[in-house]
Coordinates of C-alpha atoms in Angstrom, one line a residue:
Chain A
M330 CA -0.2 0.1 -0.1
K331 CA 2.9 2.3 0.3
I332 CA 2.9 3.7 -3.3
Q333 CA -0.8 4.1 -2.9
N334 CA -0.1 6.3 0.4
K335 CA 2.5 8.1 -1.5
I336 CA 0.3 9.1 -4.2
I337 CA -2.4 10.3 -1.8
Y338 CA 0.0 12.3 0.2
V339 CA 1.6 14.0 -2.7
L340 CA -1.6 14.8 -4.5
L341 CA -3.0 16.2 -1.0
I342 CA 0.0 18.5 -0.4
V343 CA 0.2 19.9 -3.9
F344 CA -3.6 20.6 -4.1
F345 CA -3.6 21.9 -0.5
S346 CA -0.7 24.3 -1.1
Y347 CA -2.1 25.3 -4.4
T348 CA -5.5 26.1 -3.0
L349 CA -3.7 28.3 -0.2
L350 CA -1.6 30.1 -2.4
F351 CA -4.6 30.6 -4.5
S352 CA -6.8 32.0 -1.8
G353 CA -3.8 34.0 -0.1
F354 CA -3.1 35.7 -3.4
I355 CA -6.9 36.5 -3.7
Y356 CA -7.3 37.8 -0.2
Y357 CA -4.0 39.8 -0.5
S358 CA -5.0 41.6 -3.7
I359 CA -8.4 42.4 -2.6
S360 CA -7.3 44.0 0.7
N361 CA -4.5 45.8 -1.0
Y362 CA -6.7 47.0 -3.6
A363 CA -9.4 48.0 -0.8
F364 CA -6.7 50.0 1.1
T365 CA -5.6 51.9 -2.0
D366 CA -8.9 52.6 -3.1
F367 CA -9.9 53.8 0.2
Y368 CA -7.0 56.3 0.6
K369 CA -7.8 57.7 -2.8
R370 CA -11.3 58.5 -1.4
L371 CA -9.9 60.2 1.6
E372 CA -7.4 62.1 -0.5
I373 CA -10.2 63.5 -2.5
R374 CA -12.1 64.6 0.4
A375 CA -8.9 66.1 2.0
I376 CA -8.4 68.2 -1.0
T377 CA -11.8 69.4 -1.6
A378 CA -12.4 70.2 2.2
A379 CA -9.0 72.1 2.0
K380 CA -10.1 74.0 -1.1
S381 CA -13.6 74.6 0.0
Q382 CA -12.6 76.0 3.2
L383 CA -9.2 77.6 2.7
D384 CA -9.3 79.0 -0.7
I385 CA -12.6 81.0 -0.1
E386 CA -12.6 82.2 -3.4
D387 CA -15.0 82.0 -6.2
G388 CA -14.5 78.3 -6.8
G389 CA -15.0 77.7 -3.1
S390 CA -18.7 77.3 -3.3
V391 CA -18.8 75.3 -6.3
I392 CA -16.5 72.9 -4.6
R393 CA -18.7 72.8 -1.5
E394 CA -21.6 72.0 -3.6
L395 CA -19.9 69.3 -5.7
R396 CA -18.7 68.0 -2.5
Q397 CA -22.1 67.8 -1.0
E398 CA -23.7 66.2 -3.9
Y399 CA -21.2 63.8 -4.9
L400 CA -19.1 62.7 -2.1
E401 CA -21.1 60.9 0.3
K402 CA -20.3 61.0 4.1
L403 CA -18.1 58.1 4.9
P404 CA -18.9 56.7 8.5
D405 CA -16.9 58.1 11.1
E406 CA -15.6 60.8 9.0
N407 CA -13.3 63.4 10.4
I408 CA -11.6 66.2 8.6
G409 CA -9.0 68.2 10.3
L410 CA -7.5 71.4 9.1
F411 CA -4.4 72.6 11.2
P412 CA -2.4 75.8 10.1
L413 CA 1.2 75.0 10.2
P414 CA 3.5 77.5 11.9
R415 CA 6.4 78.9 9.8
N416 CA 8.9 76.9 11.9
K417 CA 7.2 73.6 11.1
D418 CA 7.0 72.9 14.9
W419 CA 3.7 71.1 15.0
Q420 CA 3.8 69.5 18.4
S421 CA 2.2 72.6 20.0
I422 CA -0.6 72.4 17.8
E423 CA -3.9 71.3 19.4
G424 CA -5.3 68.0 18.3
L425 CA -2.2 67.0 16.4
Q426 CA -1.0 65.0 19.4
N427 CA -3.7 62.3 18.6
F428 CA -1.9 61.2 15.5
R429 CA 1.3 59.3 15.6
A430 CA 4.6 61.1 15.3
N431 CA 6.2 59.7 12.4
F432 CA 2.7 60.1 10.6
I433 CA 3.0 64.0 10.7
N434 CA 6.8 63.8 10.1
E435 CA 6.1 62.0 7.1
I436 CA 3.7 64.6 5.8
L437 CA 6.0 67.1 6.3
D438 CA 8.8 65.4 4.5
E439 CA 7.0 63.8 1.7
G440 CA 4.0 65.9 1.3
K441 CA 1.5 63.1 2.2
S442 CA 1.0 60.1 4.3
T443 CA -1.3 57.5 5.3
Y444 CA -1.8 54.9 7.9
N445 CA -4.4 52.9 9.4
D446 CA -5.3 51.1 12.7
S447 CA -7.7 48.4 13.0
R448 CA -10.8 50.4 11.9
T449 CA -9.9 53.8 11.1
F450 CA -7.8 54.9 8.2
Y451 CA -6.0 58.3 8.1
Y452 CA -4.9 60.4 5.4
G453 CA -2.7 63.6 5.7
T454 CA -1.6 66.1 3.4
L455 CA 0.3 69.4 3.2
Y456 CA -1.8 72.2 1.5
R457 CA -0.4 75.3 0.3
T458 CA -2.8 78.2 0.2
A459 CA -2.3 81.1 -1.9
A460 CA -2.3 83.5 1.1
K461 CA -2.6 82.0 4.4
G462 CA 0.3 79.7 4.5
E463 CA 0.6 76.1 4.9
Y464 CA -2.1 73.8 6.5
L465 CA -2.1 70.2 7.5
V466 CA -5.1 68.4 6.2
V467 CA -5.8 65.2 7.9
V468 CA -8.9 63.0 7.1
S469 CA -9.9 59.8 8.9
A470 CA -12.8 57.6 8.4
E471 CA -13.8 54.0 9.1
N472 CA -13.3 51.5 6.2
Y473 CA -16.5 49.6 6.3
F474 CA -15.4 47.1 3.6
I475 CA -12.2 46.2 5.6
T476 CA -14.0 46.0 9.0
H477 CA -16.9 44.0 7.8
H478 CA -16.6 42.5 4.3
I479 CA -13.0 41.6 4.3
R480 CA -13.5 39.4 7.2
Y481 CA -16.4 37.6 5.6
L482 CA -14.1 37.0 2.6
R483 CA -11.5 35.5 4.7
N484 CA -13.8 33.1 6.5
L485 CA -15.3 32.1 3.2
L486 CA -11.7 31.3 1.9
F487 CA -10.8 29.3 4.8
T488 CA -14.0 27.1 4.9
S489 CA -13.8 26.5 1.1
M490 CA -10.2 25.6 1.5
A491 CA -11.1 23.1 4.3
I492 CA -14.0 21.8 2.0
A493 CA -11.5 21.5 -0.9
S494 CA -9.0 19.5 1.2
V495 CA -11.8 16.8 2.1
I496 CA -12.6 16.6 -1.6
I497 CA -9.2 16.3 -2.8
F498 CA -8.5 13.7 -0.1
F499 CA -11.4 11.3 -1.4
V500 CA -10.6 11.9 -5.0
S501 CA -7.1 11.1 -4.6
L502 CA -7.9 8.1 -2.6
F503 CA -10.2 6.8 -5.2
F504 CA -7.8 7.6 -8.1
S505 CA -4.7 6.1 -6.6
R506 CA -6.7 2.9 -5.9
K507 CA -7.6 2.8 -9.5
I508 CA -4.2 3.1 -10.8
I509 CA -2.8 0.7 -8.4
Q510 CA -5.5 -1.9 -9.1
P511 CA -4.4 -3.5 -12.2
I512 CA -1.0 -3.8 -10.8
N513 CA -2.4 -5.4 -7.6
D514 CA -4.5 -7.8 -9.7
I515 CA -1.3 -9.0 -11.5
I516 CA 0.5 -9.4 -8.1
E517 CA -2.4 -11.7 -7.0
K518 CA -2.5 -13.7 -10.1
V519 CA 1.3 -14.1 -10.1
K520 CA 1.1 -15.4 -6.6
E521 CA -0.7 -18.2 -7.6
I522 CA 1.8 -19.6 -10.2
S523 CA 4.3 -21.8 -8.9
S524 CA 6.4 -24.5 -10.4
E525 CA 3.3 -26.8 -10.2
N526 CA 1.0 -24.6 -12.2
L527 CA 3.1 -22.8 -14.7
H528 CA 0.4 -23.4 -17.1
L529 CA -1.5 -20.4 -15.9
R530 CA -1.6 -17.3 -17.7
L531 CA -2.5 -13.5 -16.7
T532 CA -5.8 -12.5 -18.6
K533 CA -5.0 -10.3 -21.4
P534 CA -6.5 -6.9 -20.7
A535 CA -8.6 -5.0 -23.2
D536 CA -6.8 -4.1 -26.4
N537 CA -5.3 -1.1 -25.4
D538 CA -1.4 -0.4 -25.8
D539 CA -0.6 0.9 -22.4
T540 CA 2.1 0.0 -20.1
I541 CA -0.1 -2.3 -17.9
S542 CA -1.0 -4.5 -20.8
R543 CA 2.5 -4.6 -22.0
L544 CA 3.4 -5.7 -18.7
T545 CA 1.0 -8.5 -18.7
N546 CA 2.1 -9.6 -22.3
T547 CA 5.6 -9.7 -21.0
F548 CA 4.7 -11.9 -18.1
N549 CA 3.1 -14.2 -20.3
D550 CA 5.8 -14.5 -22.5
M551 CA 8.2 -15.1 -19.7
L552 CA 5.8 -17.8 -18.5
N553 CA 5.8 -19.5 -22.0
R554 CA 9.5 -19.7 -22.0
L555 CA 9.6 -21.0 -18.4
E556 CA 7.0 -23.6 -18.9
T557 CA 8.7 -24.7 -22.0
S558 CA 12.0 -25.1 -20.2
F559 CA 10.2 -27.1 -17.4
E560 CA 8.4 -29.3 -19.7
T561 CA 11.4 -30.0 -21.7
Q562 CA 12.9 -31.6 -18.7
K563 CA 9.9 -33.3 -17.6
N564 CA 9.5 -34.7 -21.2
F565 CA 13.0 -36.0 -21.0
I566 CA 12.4 -37.7 -17.8
S567 CA 9.2 -39.4 -18.8
N568 CA 10.6 -40.5 -22.1
A569 CA 13.7 -41.9 -20.4
S570 CA 11.7 -43.6 -17.9
H571 CA 9.7 -45.8 -20.2
E572 CA 12.0 -46.0 -23.2
L573 CA 15.0 -46.9 -21.6
N574 CA 13.0 -49.4 -19.6
T575 CA 12.5 -51.9 -22.2
P576 CA 15.8 -52.7 -23.2
L577 CA 17.0 -52.8 -19.7
T578 CA 14.2 -55.1 -18.7
S579 CA 15.3 -57.5 -21.5
I580 CA 18.9 -57.4 -20.6
I581 CA 18.4 -58.3 -17.1
G582 CA 15.8 -61.0 -18.1
E583 CA 18.3 -62.4 -20.6
A584 CA 21.1 -62.4 -18.0
D585 CA 19.1 -63.8 -15.4
V586 CA 17.8 -66.8 -17.2
T587 CA 21.4 -67.7 -18.8
L588 CA 22.7 -67.6 -15.4
S589 CA 20.0 -69.7 -13.7
K590 CA 21.7 -73.0 -14.8
R591 CA 24.8 -74.5 -16.5
R592 CA 24.6 -73.9 -20.2
R593 CA 26.8 -74.7 -23.3
P594 CA 29.4 -72.0 -24.5
E595 CA 27.4 -71.4 -27.4
E596 CA 24.3 -70.5 -25.3
Y597 CA 26.3 -68.0 -23.5
V598 CA 27.8 -66.4 -26.5
A599 CA 24.0 -66.0 -28.0
A600 CA 22.7 -64.7 -24.7
L601 CA 25.8 -62.1 -24.6
Q602 CA 25.1 -61.1 -28.0
T603 CA 21.5 -60.3 -27.3
V604 CA 22.9 -58.4 -24.2
L605 CA 25.0 -56.4 -26.5
E606 CA 22.4 -55.8 -29.1
E607 CA 20.1 -54.3 -26.4
A608 CA 22.7 -52.3 -24.7
E609 CA 23.5 -50.7 -28.0
K610 CA 19.9 -50.0 -28.6
L611 CA 19.9 -48.3 -25.3
E612 CA 22.9 -46.2 -26.1
K613 CA 21.2 -44.9 -29.3
K614 CA 18.0 -44.2 -27.5
T615 CA 19.8 -42.4 -24.8
K616 CA 21.8 -40.3 -27.2
A617 CA 18.7 -39.2 -29.0
L618 CA 16.8 -38.5 -25.9
L619 CA 19.7 -36.2 -24.4
M620 CA 19.9 -34.4 -27.8
L621 CA 16.1 -33.8 -27.5
A622 CA 16.5 -32.7 -23.9
Q623 CA 18.7 -29.6 -25.0
T624 CA 16.6 -26.8 -24.5
G625 CA 18.5 -25.0 -27.2
F626 CA 20.0 -22.9 -24.8
D627 CA 23.7 -22.2 -25.6
G628 CA 24.4 -20.6 -22.4
K629 CA 23.5 -17.0 -22.8
R630 CA 20.4 -16.8 -25.0
Q631 CA 18.1 -19.1 -27.0
K632 CA 19.7 -19.3 -30.5
F633 CA 17.4 -18.8 -33.5
V634 CA 19.1 -19.7 -36.7
R635 CA 17.8 -20.1 -40.4
L636 CA 16.8 -23.7 -41.2
R637 CA 15.5 -25.7 -44.0
A638 CA 12.1 -27.0 -43.1
D639 CA 12.6 -30.2 -45.2
Q640 CA 16.0 -31.1 -43.7
L641 CA 14.4 -30.5 -40.2
I642 CA 11.9 -33.2 -41.1
L643 CA 14.5 -35.5 -42.3
D644 CA 16.2 -35.0 -39.1
V645 CA 12.9 -35.5 -37.1
K646 CA 12.5 -38.9 -39.2
D647 CA 16.1 -40.2 -38.1
T648 CA 15.4 -39.1 -34.4
V649 CA 11.9 -40.9 -34.3
E650 CA 13.5 -43.9 -35.8
K651 CA 16.3 -44.3 -33.3
I652 CA 14.0 -43.7 -30.4
N653 CA 11.2 -46.0 -31.8
P654 CA 12.7 -48.3 -34.2
G655 CA 9.4 -50.0 -35.3
S656 CA 8.0 -46.8 -36.5
K657 CA 7.1 -46.1 -40.1
I658 CA 7.2 -42.8 -41.5
K659 CA 6.3 -41.9 -44.9
L660 CA 7.5 -38.7 -46.0
D661 CA 5.5 -36.6 -48.8
F662 CA 7.7 -34.1 -50.4
S663 CA 5.5 -34.2 -53.7
L664 CA 4.6 -30.4 -53.4
L665 CA 8.0 -29.0 -52.4
P666 CA 8.4 -25.5 -54.0
E667 CA 10.8 -25.0 -56.8
N668 CA 12.5 -22.3 -55.1
P669 CA 14.4 -23.7 -51.8
D670 CA 14.4 -20.3 -50.3
F671 CA 10.9 -20.7 -49.6
L672 CA 11.6 -23.5 -47.3
K673 CA 13.8 -21.5 -44.7
I674 CA 12.1 -20.9 -41.3
F675 CA 13.8 -19.0 -38.5
A676 CA 13.9 -21.4 -35.7
N677 CA 15.7 -22.6 -32.5
E678 CA 16.7 -26.0 -34.1
A679 CA 16.7 -28.1 -30.9
L680 CA 13.3 -26.9 -29.7
L681 CA 11.7 -27.3 -33.1
H682 CA 13.2 -30.7 -33.6
L683 CA 11.7 -31.6 -30.1
A684 CA 8.3 -30.4 -30.8
L685 CA 8.0 -32.3 -34.3
S686 CA 9.6 -35.4 -32.8
N687 CA 7.1 -35.5 -30.0
I688 CA 4.3 -35.2 -32.4
V689 CA 5.6 -37.8 -34.8
L690 CA 6.3 -40.0 -31.8
N691 CA 2.9 -39.7 -30.5
G692 CA 1.6 -40.6 -34.1
C693 CA 3.5 -43.7 -34.0
K694 CA 2.8 -44.7 -30.5
Y695 CA -1.1 -44.3 -30.6
S696 CA -1.3 -46.0 -33.9
D697 CA 0.7 -49.0 -32.9
N698 CA 3.4 -48.2 -35.3
R699 CA 1.3 -48.2 -38.4
P700 CA 2.5 -45.7 -41.1
V701 CA 2.6 -42.0 -40.0
H702 CA 2.6 -39.6 -43.2
V703 CA 4.4 -36.5 -42.9
A704 CA 3.9 -33.9 -45.6
L705 CA 5.4 -30.6 -46.3
G706 CA 4.3 -27.5 -48.3
V707 CA 4.7 -23.8 -48.8
T708 CA 2.2 -21.1 -49.6
D709 CA 3.1 -17.5 -50.0
N710 CA 4.2 -16.8 -46.6
K711 CA 3.8 -19.8 -44.5
V712 CA 5.5 -23.3 -44.2
I713 CA 3.0 -26.2 -43.5
I714 CA 3.8 -29.5 -42.1
I715 CA 1.1 -32.2 -41.9
I716 CA 1.5 -35.2 -39.7
K717 CA -1.2 -37.7 -40.3
D718 CA -1.7 -41.0 -38.4
E719 CA -4.1 -44.0 -38.4
G720 CA -4.3 -44.4 -34.8
I721 CA -6.8 -44.5 -32.3
G722 CA -7.9 -40.8 -32.7
I723 CA -9.0 -38.2 -29.9
P724 CA -12.5 -38.3 -28.8
E725 CA -14.3 -35.1 -30.2
E726 CA -15.3 -33.8 -26.7
E727 CA -11.9 -34.2 -25.5
L728 CA -10.1 -32.3 -28.2
K729 CA -10.0 -29.0 -26.2
F730 CA -8.2 -30.4 -23.4
I731 CA -5.4 -31.9 -25.2
Y732 CA -3.2 -29.0 -24.4
D733 CA -3.7 -29.2 -20.8
P734 CA -0.4 -30.6 -19.2
Y735 CA -0.8 -34.2 -18.1
F736 CA -4.1 -34.5 -19.7
R737 CA -4.5 -38.1 -21.5
A738 CA -7.8 -38.9 -23.5
S739 CA -9.9 -41.5 -22.2
N740 CA -9.1 -44.1 -25.0
T741 CA -5.3 -44.1 -24.0
K742 CA -5.6 -46.8 -21.6
M743 CA -3.5 -49.3 -23.6
H744 CA -0.8 -46.8 -24.3
E745 CA 1.8 -45.5 -22.0
G746 CA 2.6 -41.8 -21.8
Y747 CA 2.3 -38.7 -19.2
G748 CA 0.5 -36.2 -21.4
I749 CA 3.5 -33.7 -21.6
G750 CA 4.4 -34.0 -25.2
L751 CA 1.7 -32.0 -26.8
P752 CA 1.6 -29.1 -24.6
L753 CA 5.4 -28.7 -24.8
A754 CA 5.1 -28.9 -28.6
R755 CA 2.4 -26.3 -28.6
N756 CA 4.5 -24.1 -26.5
I757 CA 7.7 -24.3 -28.6
I758 CA 5.5 -23.5 -31.7
K759 CA 4.1 -20.5 -30.0
M760 CA 7.7 -19.3 -29.3
H761 CA 8.2 -19.5 -32.9
K762 CA 5.1 -17.6 -33.7
G763 CA 3.6 -20.5 -35.4
E764 CA 0.3 -22.2 -35.2
L765 CA -0.8 -25.8 -34.3
F766 CA -4.0 -27.4 -35.2
V767 CA -5.2 -30.9 -34.5
N768 CA -8.1 -32.6 -35.8
S769 CA -9.1 -36.0 -35.1
R770 CA -11.6 -38.8 -35.6
E771 CA -12.0 -41.5 -33.0
N772 CA -10.6 -44.8 -34.3
E773 CA -9.7 -43.2 -37.6
G774 CA -6.6 -41.1 -36.7
T775 CA -5.2 -37.6 -36.1
T776 CA -4.0 -35.0 -38.3
V777 CA -1.8 -32.4 -37.0
K778 CA -1.0 -29.1 -38.9
V779 CA 2.0 -27.2 -38.0
V780 CA 2.1 -23.7 -39.6
L781 CA 5.4 -21.6 -39.5
N782 CA 6.6 -18.3 -41.2
I783 CA 8.8 -18.4 -43.9
H784 CA 12.0 -16.4 -43.1
V785 CA 12.6 -14.1 -45.7
L786 CA 16.1 -12.3 -46.0
K787 CA 15.8 -8.8 -46.6
Chain B
M1489 CA 4.2 -23.8 -75.0
R1490 CA 1.2 -22.8 -73.6
K1491 CA -2.1 -24.6 -73.2
T1492 CA -5.4 -24.0 -71.5
V1493 CA -6.9 -26.4 -69.3
L1494 CA -10.2 -26.6 -67.5
I1495 CA -10.9 -28.2 -64.2
P1496 CA -14.5 -28.1 -62.5
T1497 CA -14.0 -27.1 -58.9
D1498 CA -16.2 -27.1 -55.8
F1499 CA -13.7 -24.9 -54.1
S1500 CA -12.4 -28.0 -52.1
V1501 CA -8.9 -28.6 -51.6
K1502 CA -9.4 -32.3 -53.0
S1503 CA -10.3 -30.9 -56.3
L1504 CA -7.1 -29.1 -56.5
N1505 CA -5.5 -32.5 -57.1
L1506 CA -6.6 -32.4 -60.6
V1507 CA -4.3 -29.6 -61.2
K1508 CA -1.5 -31.8 -60.2
S1509 CA -2.6 -34.6 -62.7
A1510 CA -3.1 -32.2 -65.5
L1511 CA 0.6 -30.8 -64.8
N1512 CA 1.8 -34.2 -64.7
S1513 CA 0.4 -35.2 -68.2
N1514 CA 1.7 -32.0 -69.7
E1515 CA 5.0 -32.1 -69.1
E1516 CA 6.3 -30.0 -72.0
F1517 CA 3.5 -27.2 -71.7
S1518 CA 3.1 -24.4 -69.2
L1519 CA -0.6 -24.6 -68.3
E1520 CA -3.2 -21.7 -68.1
I1521 CA -5.6 -23.3 -65.5
I1522 CA -9.3 -22.3 -65.2
L1523 CA -11.1 -23.5 -62.1
L1524 CA -14.9 -23.6 -63.2
H1525 CA -17.5 -23.6 -60.9
G1526 CA -21.3 -23.6 -62.1
M1527 CA -23.5 -21.1 -60.5
D1528 CA -26.6 -19.5 -61.7
L1529 CA -27.1 -15.9 -61.9
P1530 CA -29.5 -14.4 -59.2
D1531 CA -33.2 -14.2 -59.8
S1532 CA -34.0 -10.9 -57.9
I1533 CA -33.4 -7.5 -59.3
S1534 CA -31.4 -6.2 -56.4
E1535 CA -29.1 -8.9 -56.4
L1536 CA -28.4 -8.7 -60.1
L1537 CA -27.6 -5.4 -59.8
F1538 CA -25.1 -5.7 -57.3
F1539 CA -23.7 -8.9 -58.6
N1540 CA -19.9 -9.1 -58.5
K1541 CA -18.1 -12.3 -60.0
L1542 CA -15.1 -11.6 -58.1
E1543 CA -16.6 -11.0 -54.8
T1544 CA -18.6 -14.1 -55.1
I1545 CA -15.6 -16.1 -56.1
R1546 CA -13.5 -14.5 -53.1
K1547 CA -16.6 -15.5 -50.7
L1548 CA -16.5 -19.1 -51.8
E1549 CA -12.6 -19.5 -51.6
S1550 CA -11.8 -20.5 -48.2
V1551 CA -8.5 -19.5 -46.7
E1552 CA -7.2 -23.1 -47.0
F1553 CA -8.2 -23.2 -50.7
Q1554 CA -6.2 -20.1 -51.3
E1555 CA -3.3 -21.6 -49.4
A1556 CA -3.5 -24.8 -51.2
C1557 CA -3.4 -22.7 -54.6
Q1558 CA -0.4 -21.0 -53.3
L1559 CA 1.1 -24.0 -52.4
L1560 CA 0.8 -25.7 -55.9
Q1561 CA 2.0 -22.5 -57.7
N1562 CA 5.2 -22.6 -55.4
K1563 CA 5.7 -26.1 -56.3
Y1564 CA 5.4 -25.9 -60.0
G1565 CA 6.5 -22.3 -60.5
S1566 CA 6.8 -21.6 -64.0
R1567 CA 4.8 -24.3 -65.3
I1568 CA 1.6 -22.8 -64.2
E1569 CA 1.0 -19.7 -66.3
S1570 CA -2.2 -18.5 -64.4
L1571 CA -4.6 -20.5 -61.9
S1572 CA -7.6 -18.8 -61.4
A1573 CA -11.4 -19.6 -60.7
D1574 CA -14.3 -18.6 -63.0
L1575 CA -18.0 -19.1 -62.7
F1576 CA -20.2 -20.6 -65.4
M1577 CA -23.7 -19.3 -65.5
G1578 CA -25.2 -20.7 -68.7
Y1579 CA -28.0 -22.9 -69.0
N1580 CA -27.5 -25.2 -71.8
Q1581 CA -24.6 -26.9 -73.8
N1582 CA -24.2 -24.3 -76.5
A1583 CA -23.6 -21.8 -73.7
F1584 CA -20.9 -24.2 -72.4
E1585 CA -19.3 -24.8 -75.8
N1586 CA -19.1 -21.0 -76.4
Y1587 CA -17.4 -20.7 -72.9
I1588 CA -15.0 -23.2 -74.1
E1589 CA -14.4 -21.6 -77.4
G1590 CA -14.1 -18.1 -76.0
N1591 CA -11.5 -19.1 -73.4
R1592 CA -9.8 -21.5 -75.9
V1593 CA -9.8 -24.5 -73.5
E1594 CA -8.1 -27.6 -75.0
E1595 CA -8.5 -30.3 -72.4
I1596 CA -10.7 -30.8 -69.3
Y1597 CA -9.6 -32.7 -66.4
A1598 CA -12.4 -34.0 -64.0
F1599 CA -12.6 -36.9 -61.5
A1600 CA -13.9 -40.2 -62.7
D1601 CA -16.1 -41.0 -59.5
H1602 CA -17.7 -37.6 -58.9
T1603 CA -20.5 -36.7 -56.5
F1604 CA -21.8 -33.3 -56.7
E1605 CA -22.0 -31.3 -53.4
P1606 CA -23.2 -27.5 -53.7
C1607 CA -21.1 -25.0 -51.9
H1608 CA -23.7 -22.4 -52.5
K1609 CA -27.4 -22.3 -53.0
R1610 CA -27.2 -21.2 -56.7
S1611 CA -24.4 -23.8 -57.6
F1612 CA -25.1 -26.6 -60.1
D1613 CA -23.2 -29.4 -61.5
I1614 CA -21.3 -28.8 -64.5
M1615 CA -20.3 -32.4 -65.2
P1616 CA -23.2 -33.1 -67.6
F1617 CA -22.0 -30.3 -69.8
I1618 CA -18.5 -31.6 -69.6
E1619 CA -19.4 -35.0 -70.6
K1620 CA -20.9 -33.8 -73.6
A1621 CA -18.4 -31.2 -74.5
S1622 CA -16.5 -31.3 -77.7
I1623 CA -13.1 -31.2 -76.4
N1624 CA -11.0 -33.9 -74.8
L1625 CA -12.1 -35.0 -71.4
M1626 CA -9.3 -36.9 -69.0
R1627 CA -10.7 -38.7 -66.4
V1628 CA -8.8 -39.0 -63.3
K1629 CA -9.1 -41.3 -60.2
W1630 CA -7.6 -39.9 -57.0
I1631 CA -7.3 -42.1 -54.2
G1632 CA -7.3 -40.0 -51.1
H1633 CA -5.9 -41.1 -47.9
G1634 CA -8.4 -41.4 -45.0
K1635 CA -12.0 -40.2 -44.8
K1636 CA -13.6 -36.8 -45.1
H1637 CA -11.5 -33.7 -45.0
N1638 CA -14.1 -31.0 -44.3
L1639 CA -13.0 -29.9 -41.0
E1640 CA -11.3 -26.6 -40.7
H1641 CA -7.6 -26.7 -41.0
H1642 CA -7.9 -30.3 -42.0
Q1643 CA -8.6 -29.8 -45.8
M1644 CA -5.0 -29.2 -46.5
S1645 CA -4.2 -32.7 -46.1
A1646 CA -6.4 -33.7 -49.0
L1647 CA -3.6 -32.4 -51.2
F1648 CA -1.2 -35.0 -49.9
F1649 CA -1.3 -38.7 -48.7
G1650 CA -3.0 -40.0 -52.0
H1651 CA -2.0 -41.3 -55.3
F1652 CA -3.7 -41.2 -58.8
S1653 CA -4.7 -44.5 -60.4
S1654 CA -5.6 -45.4 -63.8
S1655 CA -9.2 -45.5 -63.9

């Protein structure tokens, strides 16, 4: 859950600080604007007051009228006009003590000044009359907006920030869970996979090319390769255990019988010759099986090379005849293409050899060594290998289970086997990006069609 | 030298074995092969309006049939000038003779033991026309291996595992 929490925290902090900045900025700008705006209004009043009262000339009354009509009275408004003595000593003037010292000094220095306490805003300026000298004009009033409205704005911003935080929290919770969910699913599924059920695959997600589906596909590919490796070993073990058993049994039997009583030298010679023949058969079989057990792995990576399909089939025929001497394989190369380049496939020789050998061996085994026909043909972009036997076939309802590891059809009671060969062959063919089709009629035979891509040199 | 050969077809891979026998009998020739299928024109106006021969043929050819054709072309290469399917839509023998003359067909190859199975509701058997045709008819007997090959992905094996025999 850590990454989920991390996502939530990050989202929360980012959004919260953003909202904070945002509201702070709004609050600051508005109050700033309110201040400046209010000071301007005080300024107008100060100047009009000064003009109307000090410059009592023609314009004075007009200004007074204007002032009365257009400038409303601010709450708690106070206008003070103080004549400034020539020496600029203002401490002695009545009423000016109420204001701050640096406020007055600033007016004298700069010409105007402003300040405010919690409620009241002050504006002061120096007014030069034509005749009567300098006057200090100080206007003060209550800024209603600041005292009431801005507090409301502040509270509003705080509540909305709080609500936003809550909403952001839930949204990020939901969002992070949704993102993490596919990965969690994959984790759950992969936990189920162990060396016993390497056959499981992750369900392919809907057809979108995003990273999660690519992860799923990569996992599935890896599982394919792993399963193939495991099954190659199991295949070898199962083949070895029952192929090698027969010659051993006959050797042991022969030796036992011969030793059971005294015999003539010729009989010993005959027995030893049988033992030698059987031992040689054993050696051939072991060699062939060991070759099949290579996983095509040369230490670093699986080696794919350019092969000729017809050569591969001839090799497979050889291997099968070594492992099962009674097999009858009939090759049909009648429709081989004129151009041998069309026969080239890009394959891992050991693995593909293993797959095809398994299929042909199955054909021989389940037809009790009746002829097995192997044909090869080439279309425009595919190499097609057809392996047809006249054996016991596969019942129709069980055709969909033949690729399950360890599955044996119900009519295989009289034949030995472990149900490993076909799943292994299919995995290998999948690794070569080919296709495998099996058709069968019970008691008539089975036809296996292997389709591989032609390897075209660019 | 070129020769044009007609082979009746029901778009099954099994019928393509006749191509093999035609090629085997004409070692010195390069063949232009017409696979002929009998089909009536549609009766309704709207279907007639939108009738497209190539489309119809394309729909009748299964993937395996096309693959088998490619297989044969790859095998025999230059000896097959062209291998294409066509529809015969005539009603009587004269129409068939006209078709043969128009396409300059010189030989017809057909199965000796033939059972007609329509693959389309308007298909009809052209064997009666072929048997009364004026040009050479070569009957071929193909002994297939095993029973019916109608399952998907199973048809290809009809091209192999069999042999011709004299009938």
